[in-house]
C-alpha angles and dihedrals in degrees: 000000000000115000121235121257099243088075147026127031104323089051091049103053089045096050087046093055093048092058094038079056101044084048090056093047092052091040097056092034083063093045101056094041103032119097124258113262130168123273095026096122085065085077099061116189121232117210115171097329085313108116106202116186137183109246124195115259106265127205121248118269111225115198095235124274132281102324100178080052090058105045089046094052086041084050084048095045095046094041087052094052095050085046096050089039077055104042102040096048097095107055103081085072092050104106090220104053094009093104117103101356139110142225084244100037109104084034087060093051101043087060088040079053096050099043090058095047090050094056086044098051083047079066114041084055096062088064118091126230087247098060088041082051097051085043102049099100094044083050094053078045098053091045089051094049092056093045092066094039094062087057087068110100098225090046115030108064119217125218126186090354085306106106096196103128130079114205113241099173093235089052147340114270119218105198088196088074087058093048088050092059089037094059097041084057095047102046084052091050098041085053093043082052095040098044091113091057098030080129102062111079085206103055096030114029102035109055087045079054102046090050090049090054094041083059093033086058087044091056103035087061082063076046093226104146098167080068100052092049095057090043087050096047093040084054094046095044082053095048088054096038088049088064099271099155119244095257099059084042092060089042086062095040091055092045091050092061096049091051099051081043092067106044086046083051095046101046114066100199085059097047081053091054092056092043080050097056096043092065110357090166090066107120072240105064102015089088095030138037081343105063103082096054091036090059097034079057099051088046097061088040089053085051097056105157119349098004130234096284146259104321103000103100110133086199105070094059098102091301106096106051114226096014094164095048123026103009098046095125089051084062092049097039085061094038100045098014124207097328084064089043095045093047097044089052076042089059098041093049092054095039093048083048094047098055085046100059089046090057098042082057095048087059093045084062087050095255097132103166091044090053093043095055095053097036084047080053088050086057089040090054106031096047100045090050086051099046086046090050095046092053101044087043088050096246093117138028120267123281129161106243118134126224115266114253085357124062120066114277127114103201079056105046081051104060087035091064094037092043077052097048092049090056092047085060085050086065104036086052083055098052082046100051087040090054100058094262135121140239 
């Protein structure tokens, strides 16, 4: 006779899988609505041979930054020390700039340069694009302030009749530099807060103007004028890359070229300078405004093909005036001939290339300030070099602008590598946002 289910085995092993059941169904019910605490994921779930456990919420894991971007700007830097260590050997022994200096002087500085600037752009990368983004006016502050302290006799140091630089003991500060990376900042700001009137040439362009020619009479009292074309042209590639129409673009541009016009017209030593570069071999300017470009030109010529090699340019003893600095590409061009020249434009090219399409990336994820800024350090980098190029190769007057990671200068050396580092974090931010994270 069969027992009855309310007792016996058969009962037994009902009523025990009920309750195994009921168990699993709190236990999971506590798991799905209880709150996260440490050390969950210790109690694991069966089900069915399957364990499930609660695990902690992990960040998400980046795979570094750029690093193409990195090894290029470290080729650039080293080239530019072993360039600056040649280029700068010989003039202990010049009777004019000889005293008190060594063979391994201006190579010492230049590490002590980069070193500092390597521990600076850590840093700089550390900072987010929000916090750049909050500190962008104080930063455009901060540069105008120094622009008119170094006007001041017992603090700004003048140098060849320019007074640009402030003495810091370890090195020589150059606040345009700095104006160069707070206007880059500001005009990226001022577009990110006048999105909505990028249209009116009023609200949106003047002020813009008006900032940039606040900065351009600062630094023409240096006078440093180099500096004033690529922060005007920084501050105007923003502008157009911000959404100012083309119109209003050309408006500037044309403006732009009246205004440098003029102050060419109206200063004789500048209207030399152009005479100069039309015909520098001339018995007028060779031996005037004429010579540096006279002798960068004969150094390229003496490198053709392959150059001379590492160390036996003719031209850096005590020809070519500022070998280490301006004319930097004048020295390569005769050590290492057209195959060097060609490689370090190759490099900038695709550096230049390279920071715009991160932040043309950066704006396609609706981060506009973040892309602005390093597409405004593409234009910073990619200008200046040009406009460095074009003067050591004789297709532009002469103007002293270095070129950017290579030529001696330490306050330069120092903005390029931070202007560098906060790309990089453009591109970091981007990896970050793409991969699910947040900022």
């Amino acid at each position: 006779m069969r027992r009855s289910s309310g007792g016996g085995p058969a009962g037994a092993t009902a009523s025990t899988r009920l309750s195994w059941m009921q168990r699993l169904k709190q236990r999971l019910g506590n798991l799905l609505t209880a709150t996260p605490e440490v050390g969950m994921d210790a109690l694991p779930v069966r089900v069915h041979g399957t364990e499930f456990a609660r695990t902690a919420a992990s960040p998400v894991h980046v795979k570094g930054f750029d690093q193409p971007l990195v090894w290029v700007t470290f080729a650039l830097l080293m080239f530019g020390l072993v360039m600056v260590y040649s280029a700068s050997i010989a003039i202990p022994d010049n009777p004019r700039m000889g005293a008190g200096y060594t063979q391994t002087h201006f190579l010492l500085r230049h590490g002590m340069s980069l070193f500092v600037a390597f521990v600076a752009a850590l840093l700089a990368f550390q900072v987010p694009l929000n916090t750049w983004e909050r500190i962008a006016p104080w930063v455009f502050i901060a540069s105008i302030a120094l622009l008119i302290a170094v006007l001041i006799p017992f603090i700004g140091k003048s140098v060849n009749g320019a007074r640009r630089w402030i003495g810091l003991g370890f090195m020589n500060f150059q606040p345009s530099e700095l104006a160069k990376w707070g206007v880059l900042l500001y005009a990226a700001n001022y577009m990110v807060r006048k999105m909505d009137v990028k249209e009116n040439f009023f609200a949106a362009v003047l002020p813009m103007g008006a900032a940039v020619a606040a900065v351009g009479l600062l630094l023409l009292s240096e006078p440093d004028m180099g500096a004033f074309m690529v922060i005007a042209v920084i501050a105007m590639g923003i502008l157009f890359l911000g959404g100012v129409n083309a119109r209003m673009f050309f408006l500037i541009a044309a403006a732009l070229v009246g205004v440098f016009g003029l102050i060419i017209a109206t200063s004789e030593w500048r209207r030399e300078r152009i005479f100069a570069y039309l015909d520098p071999w001339s018995m007028e300017h060779a031996l005037g405004k004429g010579y540096q470009l006279s002798h960068s030109l004969i150094a390229i010529g003496r490198g053709e093909i392959f150059g001379v090699g590492l160390g036996g340019s003719v031209e850096k003893l005590h020809w070519l005036p500022e070998a280490h600095t301006d004319f930097l590409m004048a020295v390569i061009g005769e050590e290492f001939g057209f195959v060097g020249v060609v490689a370090i434009i190759a490099l900038f090219m695709w550096l230049t290339r390279r920071i715009m399409y991160i932040g043309r990336q950066a704006i396609a994820m609706d981060r506009v300030f973040a892309g602005l800024v390093a597409q405004g350090v593409g234009i910073w980098m990619g200008f200046q070099s040009f406009i460095n190029m074009g003067v050591n190769l004789g297709a532009l007057p002469t103007k002293g602008l270095t070129l950017p990671l290579m030529s001696y200068g330490g306050s330069a050396i120092l903005l390029n590598l931070i202007a560098i580092a906060v790309v990089l974090r453009v591109d970091f931010e981007n990896k970050v946002i793409m991969h699910g994270g947040r900022l």
